[in-house]
Amino acid sequence: MKNQVMALGATLLLAAPFATPALADPSGFISIGVGPAGTEFDTGSDTFSLDGYALEALLSGSIMLTPVLGIQGDVQFTSRTLDDSGDDITTNSFDGALHGFYREADKFLVGGFVQIGRDDLSNPVSEGTIDRAYVGGEAQVYFDNLTLYGQAGMQQFDLSSNSPTSIGLNGWFANAEVRYFLTPNLRIEARAGFNTLDFEILSATFDTVTIGAGVEYKLESLPISLFAKYDYSTTSAEALMSDDATVGNHRFLVGARFALGEDSLLDRDRSGASLRPVQGGNGFLETFGGF
């Protein structure tokens, strides 16, 4: 039943921006990126690393219901596969998000969002799933060619493995991003975030720090842009082992976006689908398949 509810929720999140009567036509984009990925483990007494590849696909659409009120929906799929001496460690993630916002063009945006997601995890010795939920607020401030973007809220993870029971984890997250437009069709960006989860059954706390950077260029007279981005996260687990342990994840993606109803990247930022789904995940849970 839980799986059916999550599937229905994701369908509604995707359909909302395109099915609602509105003041203006919807706008949005479809993007896909691929590239190398890796993970580094530090158990306190030993270190090792794994290499592999990652994929990300995102569909985002927004629509204005009034001159200042709008909604945006996102559906995202991400995948990562690591090679562990011939065995694959795989994480496939599905997310759907719905944002509601108030926007004054070229000034600011303020709003809130809900998001649900699921991670399907597998490694050579175990399999598991993580059901995720987020609720929070977000805001953007515009200064000529500069955009400041922030998100913060609460998160809940429901961890299931081969046992008939599941384990709940609760915490909070905060993300910040800076975007600068060298031209209306050339954007560079930098981002950072922090999130924490309490794992009461093991008396552990997971703290994750993320950083990233990217660049995007829209081709002249075409609804296509090319992008490259790098993301790194490090997760520490206090009290999970005798020594503190950390897991670091990194990925470098290159790809393309196909835009609908957007004249430029700056136009998307100020009047289109400029909000992001929360980038969930936890290094330990993803790698060890839900224990």
PDB file of C-alpha atoms in Angstrom:
ATOM      1  CA  MET A   1       0.000   0.000   0.000  1.00  0.00           C
ATOM      2  CA  LYS A   2       2.838   2.406   0.815  1.00  0.00           C
ATOM      3  CA  ASN A   3       4.344   1.872  -2.645  1.00  0.00           C
ATOM      4  CA  GLN A   4       0.997   2.627  -4.331  1.00  0.00           C
ATOM      5  CA  VAL A   5       0.564   5.825  -2.326  1.00  0.00           C
ATOM      6  CA  MET A   6       4.067   7.021  -3.210  1.00  0.00           C
ATOM      7  CA  ALA A   7       3.521   6.231  -6.900  1.00  0.00           C
ATOM      8  CA  LEU A   8       0.223   8.148  -6.905  1.00  0.00           C
ATOM      9  CA  GLY A   9       1.826  11.062  -5.094  1.00  0.00           C
ATOM     10  CA  ALA A  10       4.664  11.277  -7.625  1.00  0.00           C
ATOM     11  CA  THR A  11       2.148  11.221 -10.514  1.00  0.00           C
ATOM     12  CA  LEU A  12       0.157  14.077  -8.980  1.00  0.00           C
ATOM     13  CA  LEU A  13       3.312  16.094  -8.340  1.00  0.00           C
ATOM     14  CA  LEU A  14       4.299  15.771 -11.988  1.00  0.00           C
ATOM     15  CA  ALA A  15       0.843  16.548 -13.383  1.00  0.00           C
ATOM     16  CA  ALA A  16       0.003  19.550 -11.207  1.00  0.00           C
ATOM     17  CA  PRO A  17       1.847  22.313 -13.096  1.00  0.00           C
ATOM     18  CA  PHE A  18       0.560  21.147 -16.481  1.00  0.00           C
ATOM     19  CA  ALA A  19      -3.053  20.413 -15.539  1.00  0.00           C
ATOM     20  CA  THR A  20      -4.005  23.575 -13.654  1.00  0.00           C
ATOM     21  CA  PRO A  21      -5.757  26.504 -15.402  1.00  0.00           C
ATOM     22  CA  ALA A  22      -3.322  29.365 -15.276  1.00  0.00           C
ATOM     23  CA  LEU A  23      -2.530  32.918 -16.238  1.00  0.00           C
ATOM     24  CA  ALA A  24       0.293  31.943 -18.614  1.00  0.00           C
ATOM     25  CA  ASP A  25       1.537  28.935 -20.525  1.00  0.00           C
ATOM     26  CA  PRO A  26       3.682  26.480 -18.554  1.00  0.00           C
ATOM     27  CA  SER A  27       7.439  26.431 -18.885  1.00  0.00           C
ATOM     28  CA  GLY A  28      10.050  23.910 -17.882  1.00  0.00           C
ATOM     29  CA  PHE A  29      12.763  21.561 -19.048  1.00  0.00           C
ATOM     30  CA  ILE A  30      13.934  17.979 -19.316  1.00  0.00           C
ATOM     31  CA  SER A  31      17.569  17.214 -18.489  1.00  0.00           C
ATOM     32  CA  ILE A  32      19.820  14.188 -18.405  1.00  0.00           C
ATOM     33  CA  GLY A  33      23.437  13.890 -17.281  1.00  0.00           C
ATOM     34  CA  VAL A  34      25.955  11.060 -16.914  1.00  0.00           C
ATOM     35  CA  GLY A  35      29.505  10.768 -15.633  1.00  0.00           C
ATOM     36  CA  PRO A  36      31.975   9.149 -13.237  1.00  0.00           C
ATOM     37  CA  ALA A  37      31.281   8.691  -9.528  1.00  0.00           C
ATOM     38  CA  GLY A  38      33.137   7.331  -6.539  1.00  0.00           C
ATOM     39  CA  THR A  39      33.024   6.672  -2.809  1.00  0.00           C
ATOM     40  CA  GLU A  40      35.730   6.786  -0.137  1.00  0.00           C
ATOM     41  CA  PHE A  41      35.400   5.032   3.229  1.00  0.00           C
ATOM     42  CA  ASP A  42      37.263   5.870   6.431  1.00  0.00           C
ATOM     43  CA  THR A  43      36.397   3.564   9.325  1.00  0.00           C
ATOM     44  CA  GLY A  44      38.890   5.184  11.668  1.00  0.00           C
ATOM     45  CA  SER A  45      41.312   2.272  11.348  1.00  0.00           C
ATOM     46  CA  ASP A  46      41.158   1.620   7.595  1.00  0.00           C
ATOM     47  CA  THR A  47      40.399   3.458   4.348  1.00  0.00           C
ATOM     48  CA  PHE A  48      39.398   2.255   0.881  1.00  0.00           C
ATOM     49  CA  SER A  49      37.591   3.594  -2.171  1.00  0.00           C
ATOM     50  CA  LEU A  50      35.259   2.409  -4.949  1.00  0.00           C
ATOM     51  CA  ASP A  51      34.732   3.849  -8.432  1.00  0.00           C
ATOM     52  CA  GLY A  52      31.792   3.742 -10.799  1.00  0.00           C
ATOM     53  CA  TYR A  53      29.346   5.942 -12.684  1.00  0.00           C
ATOM     54  CA  ALA A  54      26.210   8.016 -12.075  1.00  0.00           C
ATOM     55  CA  LEU A  55      23.150   9.146 -14.023  1.00  0.00           C
ATOM     56  CA  GLU A  56      20.600  11.878 -13.324  1.00  0.00           C
ATOM     57  CA  ALA A  57      17.350  12.668 -15.187  1.00  0.00           C
ATOM     58  CA  LEU A  58      15.072  15.550 -14.192  1.00  0.00           C
ATOM     59  CA  LEU A  59      11.726  16.861 -15.466  1.00  0.00           C
ATOM     60  CA  SER A  60      10.654  20.240 -14.044  1.00  0.00           C
ATOM     61  CA  GLY A  61       7.684  22.416 -14.972  1.00  0.00           C
ATOM     62  CA  SER A  62       6.222  25.634 -13.570  1.00  0.00           C
ATOM     63  CA  ILE A  63       3.146  27.749 -14.182  1.00  0.00           C
ATOM     64  CA  MET A  64       1.856  31.059 -12.861  1.00  0.00           C
ATOM     65  CA  LEU A  65      -1.669  30.947 -11.421  1.00  0.00           C
ATOM     66  CA  THR A  66      -1.776  34.738 -10.959  1.00  0.00           C
ATOM     67  CA  PRO A  67       0.793  37.427 -11.834  1.00  0.00           C
ATOM     68  CA  VAL A  68       2.665  36.631  -8.580  1.00  0.00           C
ATOM     69  CA  LEU A  69       1.525  33.149  -7.432  1.00  0.00           C
ATOM     70  CA  GLY A  70       2.818  29.981  -9.051  1.00  0.00           C
ATOM     71  CA  ILE A  71       3.583  26.299  -8.648  1.00  0.00           C
ATOM     72  CA  GLN A  72       6.396  24.046  -9.826  1.00  0.00           C
ATOM     73  CA  GLY A  73       6.600  20.263 -10.027  1.00  0.00           C
ATOM     74  CA  ASP A  74       9.707  18.082 -10.315  1.00  0.00           C
ATOM     75  CA  VAL A  75      10.218  14.398 -11.041  1.00  0.00           C
ATOM     76  CA  GLN A  76      13.794  13.141 -10.704  1.00  0.00           C
ATOM     77  CA  PHE A  77      15.577   9.823 -11.199  1.00  0.00           C
ATOM     78  CA  THR A  78      19.172   9.300 -10.101  1.00  0.00           C
ATOM     79  CA  SER A  79      21.320   6.188 -10.230  1.00  0.00           C
ATOM     80  CA  ARG A  80      24.793   5.283  -9.018  1.00  0.00           C
ATOM     81  CA  THR A  81      26.715   2.041  -9.549  1.00  0.00           C
ATOM     82  CA  LEU A  82      30.041   1.281  -7.860  1.00  0.00           C
ATOM     83  CA  ASP A  83      32.357  -1.621  -8.677  1.00  0.00           C
ATOM     84  CA  ASP A  84      33.413  -3.599  -5.593  1.00  0.00           C
ATOM     85  CA  SER A  85      35.877  -6.210  -6.918  1.00  0.00           C
ATOM     86  CA  GLY A  86      33.503  -7.286  -9.661  1.00  0.00           C
ATOM     87  CA  ASP A  87      30.324  -6.893  -7.588  1.00  0.00           C
ATOM     88  CA  ASP A  88      28.003  -3.913  -8.070  1.00  0.00           C
ATOM     89  CA  ILE A  89      26.783  -1.602  -5.308  1.00  0.00           C
ATOM     90  CA  THR A  90      23.768   0.173  -6.786  1.00  0.00           C
ATOM     91  CA  THR A  91      21.457   2.972  -5.644  1.00  0.00           C
ATOM     92  CA  ASN A  92      18.410   3.900  -7.754  1.00  0.00           C
ATOM     93  CA  SER A  93      16.442   6.903  -6.472  1.00  0.00           C
ATOM     94  CA  PHE A  94      13.067   8.355  -7.472  1.00  0.00           C
ATOM     95  CA  ASP A  95      11.780  11.732  -6.238  1.00  0.00           C
ATOM     96  CA  GLY A  96       8.738  13.938  -6.777  1.00  0.00           C
ATOM     97  CA  ALA A  97       8.437  17.500  -5.440  1.00  0.00           C
ATOM     98  CA  LEU A  98       5.742  20.178  -5.499  1.00  0.00           C
ATOM     99  CA  HIS A  99       6.566  23.842  -4.798  1.00  0.00           C
ATOM    100  CA  GLY A 100       4.175  26.724  -4.211  1.00  0.00           C
ATOM    101  CA  PHE A 101       5.577  30.231  -4.329  1.00  0.00           C
ATOM    102  CA  TYR A 102       5.076  33.989  -4.450  1.00  0.00           C
ATOM    103  CA  ARG A 103       7.379  35.707  -6.953  1.00  0.00           C
ATOM    104  CA  GLU A 104       7.953  39.337  -7.833  1.00  0.00           C
ATOM    105  CA  ALA A 105       9.871  39.408 -11.094  1.00  0.00           C
ATOM    106  CA  ASP A 106      13.477  40.604 -10.812  1.00  0.00           C
ATOM    107  CA  LYS A 107      13.097  41.047  -7.037  1.00  0.00           C
ATOM    108  CA  PHE A 108      12.507  37.886  -4.991  1.00  0.00           C
ATOM    109  CA  LEU A 109      10.674  34.576  -4.566  1.00  0.00           C
ATOM    110  CA  VAL A 110       9.411  32.982  -1.371  1.00  0.00           C
ATOM    111  CA  GLY A 111       7.555  29.684  -1.003  1.00  0.00           C
ATOM    112  CA  GLY A 112       7.307  26.194   0.436  1.00  0.00           C
ATOM    113  CA  PHE A 113       7.488  22.642  -0.844  1.00  0.00           C
ATOM    114  CA  VAL A 114       6.815  18.989  -0.116  1.00  0.00           C
ATOM    115  CA  GLN A 115       8.807  16.104  -1.559  1.00  0.00           C
ATOM    116  CA  ILE A 116       8.683  12.323  -1.412  1.00  0.00           C
ATOM    117  CA  GLY A 117      11.341   9.899  -2.582  1.00  0.00           C
ATOM    118  CA  ARG A 118      12.526   6.323  -2.537  1.00  0.00           C
ATOM    119  CA  ASP A 119      15.986   4.747  -2.755  1.00  0.00           C
ATOM    120  CA  ASP A 120      16.315   1.133  -3.935  1.00  0.00           C
ATOM    121  CA  LEU A 121      19.630  -0.183  -2.604  1.00  0.00           C
ATOM    122  CA  SER A 122      21.601  -3.320  -3.325  1.00  0.00           C
ATOM    123  CA  ASN A 123      25.090  -4.629  -2.643  1.00  0.00           C
ATOM    124  CA  PRO A 124      26.645  -8.119  -2.710  1.00  0.00           C
ATOM    125  CA  VAL A 125      25.329  -9.054   0.763  1.00  0.00           C
ATOM    126  CA  SER A 126      22.083  -7.124   1.290  1.00  0.00           C
ATOM    127  CA  GLU A 127      19.218  -5.173  -0.268  1.00  0.00           C
ATOM    128  CA  GLY A 128      16.966  -2.487   1.130  1.00  0.00           C
ATOM    129  CA  THR A 129      14.827   0.559   0.502  1.00  0.00           C
ATOM    130  CA  ILE A 130      14.681   4.026   2.004  1.00  0.00           C
ATOM    131  CA  ASP A 131      11.429   5.989   1.809  1.00  0.00           C
ATOM    132  CA  ARG A 132      12.123   9.705   2.234  1.00  0.00           C
ATOM    133  CA  ALA A 133       9.908  12.729   2.916  1.00  0.00           C
ATOM    134  CA  TYR A 134      10.754  16.432   3.111  1.00  0.00           C
ATOM    135  CA  VAL A 135       8.817  19.572   3.949  1.00  0.00           C
ATOM    136  CA  GLY A 136      10.307  23.037   4.058  1.00  0.00           C
ATOM    137  CA  GLY A 137      10.541  26.604   2.878  1.00  0.00           C
ATOM    138  CA  GLU A 138      12.680  28.269   0.231  1.00  0.00           C
ATOM    139  CA  ALA A 139      13.501  31.734  -1.062  1.00  0.00           C
ATOM    140  CA  GLN A 140      15.383  33.445  -3.858  1.00  0.00           C
ATOM    141  CA  VAL A 141      16.686  37.005  -4.046  1.00  0.00           C
ATOM    142  CA  TYR A 142      17.661  38.613  -7.356  1.00  0.00           C
ATOM    143  CA  PHE A 143      20.440  41.215  -7.842  1.00  0.00           C
ATOM    144  CA  ASP A 144      20.920  42.020 -11.542  1.00  0.00           C
ATOM    145  CA  ASN A 145      22.962  38.997 -12.744  1.00  0.00           C
ATOM    146  CA  LEU A 146      23.193  37.370  -9.297  1.00  0.00           C
ATOM    147  CA  THR A 147      20.687  35.013  -7.656  1.00  0.00           C
ATOM    148  CA  LEU A 148      20.835  33.818  -4.041  1.00  0.00           C
ATOM    149  CA  TYR A 149      18.795  30.691  -3.257  1.00  0.00           C
ATOM    150  CA  GLY A 150      18.140  28.968   0.077  1.00  0.00           C
ATOM    151  CA  GLN A 151      16.128  25.939   1.301  1.00  0.00           C
ATOM    152  CA  ALA A 152      15.545  24.582   4.805  1.00  0.00           C
ATOM    153  CA  GLY A 153      13.165  22.143   6.450  1.00  0.00           C
ATOM    154  CA  MET A 154      12.545  18.794   8.101  1.00  0.00           C
ATOM    155  CA  GLN A 155      13.251  15.321   6.724  1.00  0.00           C
ATOM    156  CA  GLN A 156      12.144  11.797   7.612  1.00  0.00           C
ATOM    157  CA  PHE A 157      13.648   8.502   6.396  1.00  0.00           C
ATOM    158  CA  ASP A 158      11.961   5.087   6.694  1.00  0.00           C
ATOM    159  CA  LEU A 159      14.567   2.343   6.322  1.00  0.00           C
ATOM    160  CA  SER A 160      13.603  -1.212   5.315  1.00  0.00           C
ATOM    161  CA  SER A 161      15.807  -4.226   4.643  1.00  0.00           C
ATOM    162  CA  ASN A 162      15.202  -7.981   4.514  1.00  0.00           C
ATOM    163  CA  SER A 163      13.496  -7.952   7.919  1.00  0.00           C
ATOM    164  CA  PRO A 164       9.703  -7.450   8.289  1.00  0.00           C
ATOM    165  CA  THR A 165      10.188  -4.283  10.345  1.00  0.00           C
ATOM    166  CA  SER A 166      11.288  -0.797   9.338  1.00  0.00           C
ATOM    167  CA  ILE A 167      13.316   1.861  11.114  1.00  0.00           C
ATOM    168  CA  GLY A 168      12.542   5.578  11.187  1.00  0.00           C
ATOM    169  CA  LEU A 169      15.101   8.391  11.142  1.00  0.00           C
ATOM    170  CA  ASN A 170      14.306  12.080  11.607  1.00  0.00           C
ATOM    171  CA  GLY A 171      16.289  15.268  11.126  1.00  0.00           C
ATOM    172  CA  TRP A 172      16.593  18.554   9.289  1.00  0.00           C
ATOM    173  CA  PHE A 173      18.390  20.027   6.277  1.00  0.00           C
ATOM    174  CA  ALA A 174      19.544  23.398   4.907  1.00  0.00           C
ATOM    175  CA  ASN A 175      20.895  24.217   1.428  1.00  0.00           C
ATOM    176  CA  ALA A 176      22.252  27.398  -0.157  1.00  0.00           C
ATOM    177  CA  GLU A 177      23.150  28.227  -3.753  1.00  0.00           C
ATOM    178  CA  VAL A 178      24.679  31.186  -5.577  1.00  0.00           C
ATOM    179  CA  ARG A 179      24.078  31.648  -9.318  1.00  0.00           C
ATOM    180  CA  TYR A 180      25.830  34.208 -11.473  1.00  0.00           C
ATOM    181  CA  PHE A 181      24.964  34.939 -15.101  1.00  0.00           C
ATOM    182  CA  LEU A 182      27.987  35.965 -17.158  1.00  0.00           C
ATOM    183  CA  THR A 183      25.506  36.437 -20.013  1.00  0.00           C
ATOM    184  CA  PRO A 184      21.757  35.664 -20.154  1.00  0.00           C
ATOM    185  CA  ASN A 185      22.696  32.238 -21.552  1.00  0.00           C
ATOM    186  CA  LEU A 186      25.837  31.427 -19.552  1.00  0.00           C
ATOM    187  CA  ARG A 187      25.483  30.626 -15.853  1.00  0.00           C
ATOM    188  CA  ILE A 188      27.937  29.508 -13.194  1.00  0.00           C
ATOM    189  CA  GLU A 189      26.844  28.309  -9.751  1.00  0.00           C
ATOM    190  CA  ALA A 190      28.163  27.150  -6.394  1.00  0.00           C
ATOM    191  CA  ARG A 191      26.210  25.405  -3.626  1.00  0.00           C
ATOM    192  CA  ALA A 192      26.594  23.996  -0.149  1.00  0.00           C
ATOM    193  CA  GLY A 193      24.343  22.168   2.294  1.00  0.00           C
ATOM    194  CA  PHE A 194      24.070  20.356   5.586  1.00  0.00           C
ATOM    195  CA  ASN A 195      21.638  17.741   6.876  1.00  0.00           C
ATOM    196  CA  THR A 196      21.419  15.570   9.952  1.00  0.00           C
ATOM    197  CA  LEU A 197      19.561  12.367  10.845  1.00  0.00           C
ATOM    198  CA  ASP A 198      19.104  10.722  14.255  1.00  0.00           C
ATOM    199  CA  PHE A 199      19.298   6.917  14.190  1.00  0.00           C
ATOM    200  CA  GLU A 200      17.963   6.113  17.663  1.00  0.00           C
ATOM    201  CA  ILE A 201      18.109   2.318  17.426  1.00  0.00           C
ATOM    202  CA  LEU A 202      21.930   2.487  17.122  1.00  0.00           C
ATOM    203  CA  SER A 203      22.300   5.678  19.167  1.00  0.00           C
ATOM    204  CA  ALA A 204      23.925   7.227  16.093  1.00  0.00           C
ATOM    205  CA  THR A 205      23.743  10.572  14.357  1.00  0.00           C
ATOM    206  CA  PHE A 206      24.450  10.975  10.656  1.00  0.00           C
ATOM    207  CA  ASP A 207      25.731  14.422   9.625  1.00  0.00           C
ATOM    208  CA  THR A 208      26.186  15.127   5.918  1.00  0.00           C
ATOM    209  CA  VAL A 209      27.941  18.120   4.370  1.00  0.00           C
ATOM    210  CA  THR A 210      27.566  18.760   0.628  1.00  0.00           C
ATOM    211  CA  ILE A 211      29.320  21.121  -1.766  1.00  0.00           C
ATOM    212  CA  GLY A 212      29.050  21.541  -5.511  1.00  0.00           C
ATOM    213  CA  ALA A 213      29.633  23.742  -8.529  1.00  0.00           C
ATOM    214  CA  GLY A 214      28.378  23.868 -12.098  1.00  0.00           C
ATOM    215  CA  VAL A 215      28.204  25.702 -15.391  1.00  0.00           C
ATOM    216  CA  GLU A 216      25.449  25.804 -18.042  1.00  0.00           C
ATOM    217  CA  TYR A 217      25.405  27.314 -21.537  1.00  0.00           C
ATOM    218  CA  LYS A 218      22.319  27.640 -23.758  1.00  0.00           C
ATOM    219  CA  LEU A 219      22.877  27.319 -27.498  1.00  0.00           C
ATOM    220  CA  GLU A 220      21.848  30.347 -29.540  1.00  0.00           C
ATOM    221  CA  SER A 221      18.421  30.083 -31.213  1.00  0.00           C
ATOM    222  CA  LEU A 222      17.917  26.547 -29.870  1.00  0.00           C
ATOM    223  CA  PRO A 223      15.957  25.305 -26.814  1.00  0.00           C
ATOM    224  CA  ILE A 224      18.965  23.222 -25.749  1.00  0.00           C
ATOM    225  CA  SER A 225      21.588  23.948 -23.112  1.00  0.00           C
ATOM    226  CA  LEU A 226      24.711  22.006 -22.137  1.00  0.00           C
ATOM    227  CA  PHE A 227      25.885  21.673 -18.543  1.00  0.00           C
ATOM    228  CA  ALA A 228      28.610  20.224 -16.374  1.00  0.00           C
ATOM    229  CA  LYS A 229      28.530  19.934 -12.584  1.00  0.00           C
ATOM    230  CA  TYR A 230      30.485  18.428  -9.723  1.00  0.00           C
ATOM    231  CA  ASP A 231      29.041  17.366  -6.350  1.00  0.00           C
ATOM    232  CA  TYR A 232      30.774  16.084  -3.233  1.00  0.00           C
ATOM    233  CA  SER A 233      29.299  14.961   0.087  1.00  0.00           C
ATOM    234  CA  THR A 234      30.806  13.597   3.261  1.00  0.00           C
ATOM    235  CA  THR A 235      28.751  11.758   5.895  1.00  0.00           C
ATOM    236  CA  SER A 236      30.011  11.150   9.416  1.00  0.00           C
ATOM    237  CA  ALA A 237      28.432   8.644  11.816  1.00  0.00           C
ATOM    238  CA  GLU A 238      28.971   9.407  15.471  1.00  0.00           C
ATOM    239  CA  ALA A 239      28.711   6.447  17.898  1.00  0.00           C
ATOM    240  CA  LEU A 240      27.968   3.982  15.071  1.00  0.00           C
ATOM    241  CA  MET A 241      31.348   2.320  15.590  1.00  0.00           C
ATOM    242  CA  SER A 242      34.036   2.436  18.230  1.00  0.00           C
ATOM    243  CA  ASP A 243      35.760   5.068  16.105  1.00  0.00           C
ATOM    244  CA  ASP A 244      33.959   7.761  14.156  1.00  0.00           C
ATOM    245  CA  ALA A 245      33.475   6.688  10.534  1.00  0.00           C
ATOM    246  CA  THR A 246      33.005   8.759   7.387  1.00  0.00           C
ATOM    247  CA  VAL A 247      31.837   8.108   3.846  1.00  0.00           C
ATOM    248  CA  GLY A 248      32.629  10.544   1.023  1.00  0.00           C
ATOM    249  CA  ASN A 249      30.716  10.523  -2.270  1.00  0.00           C
ATOM    250  CA  HIS A 250      31.546  12.439  -5.424  1.00  0.00           C
ATOM    251  CA  ARG A 251      30.234  12.624  -8.978  1.00  0.00           C
ATOM    252  CA  PHE A 252      30.906  14.651 -12.119  1.00  0.00           C
ATOM    253  CA  LEU A 253      28.039  14.912 -14.609  1.00  0.00           C
ATOM    254  CA  VAL A 254      27.860  16.327 -18.108  1.00  0.00           C
ATOM    255  CA  GLY A 255      24.604  16.539 -19.994  1.00  0.00           C
ATOM    256  CA  ALA A 256      21.945  18.505 -21.818  1.00  0.00           C
ATOM    257  CA  ARG A 257      18.632  20.221 -21.048  1.00  0.00           C
ATOM    258  CA  PHE A 258      15.737  20.705 -23.442  1.00  0.00           C
ATOM    259  CA  ALA A 259      13.653  23.758 -22.518  1.00  0.00           C
ATOM    260  CA  LEU A 260       9.955  24.533 -23.069  1.00  0.00           C
ATOM    261  CA  GLY A 261       8.727  28.142 -23.054  1.00  0.00           C
ATOM    262  CA  GLU A 262      11.978  29.739 -21.867  1.00  0.00           C
ATOM    263  CA  ASP A 263      13.851  32.404 -23.846  1.00  0.00           C
ATOM    264  CA  SER A 264      17.141  32.208 -21.908  1.00  0.00           C
ATOM    265  CA  LEU A 265      18.725  30.762 -18.779  1.00  0.00           C
ATOM    266  CA  LEU A 266      18.178  34.104 -17.058  1.00  0.00           C
ATOM    267  CA  ASP A 267      14.519  33.981 -18.087  1.00  0.00           C
ATOM    268  CA  ARG A 268      14.207  30.532 -16.482  1.00  0.00           C
ATOM    269  CA  ASP A 269      15.821  31.806 -13.300  1.00  0.00           C
ATOM    270  CA  ARG A 270      13.532  34.818 -12.896  1.00  0.00           C
ATOM    271  CA  SER A 271      10.218  33.571 -14.302  1.00  0.00           C
ATOM    272  CA  GLY A 272      10.433  29.820 -14.923  1.00  0.00           C
ATOM    273  CA  ALA A 273      11.267  26.512 -13.258  1.00  0.00           C
ATOM    274  CA  SER A 274      14.155  27.796 -11.121  1.00  0.00           C
ATOM    275  CA  LEU A 275      13.541  25.758  -7.942  1.00  0.00           C
ATOM    276  CA  ARG A 276      15.273  22.461  -7.121  1.00  0.00           C
ATOM    277  CA  PRO A 277      14.209  19.230  -5.470  1.00  0.00           C
ATOM    278  CA  VAL A 278      16.123  18.403  -2.301  1.00  0.00           C
ATOM    279  CA  GLN A 279      19.123  16.224  -3.043  1.00  0.00           C
ATOM    280  CA  GLY A 280      18.588  13.446  -0.508  1.00  0.00           C
ATOM    281  CA  GLY A 281      20.805  10.567   0.414  1.00  0.00           C
ATOM    282  CA  ASN A 282      23.124   9.267   3.095  1.00  0.00           C
ATOM    283  CA  GLY A 283      26.505   7.719   2.355  1.00  0.00           C
ATOM    284  CA  PHE A 284      26.232   4.865   4.852  1.00  0.00           C
ATOM    285  CA  LEU A 285      22.663   3.871   4.072  1.00  0.00           C
ATOM    286  CA  GLU A 286      23.148   4.006   0.291  1.00  0.00           C
ATOM    287  CA  THR A 287      26.303   1.912   0.330  1.00  0.00           C
ATOM    288  CA  PHE A 288      25.359  -0.769   2.850  1.00  0.00           C
ATOM    289  CA  GLY A 289      21.892  -1.397   1.401  1.00  0.00           C
ATOM    290  CA  GLY A 290      19.944  -0.432   4.496  1.00  0.00           C
ATOM    291  CA  PHE A 291      22.189  -2.641   6.681  1.00  0.00           C
TER     292      PHE A 291
END
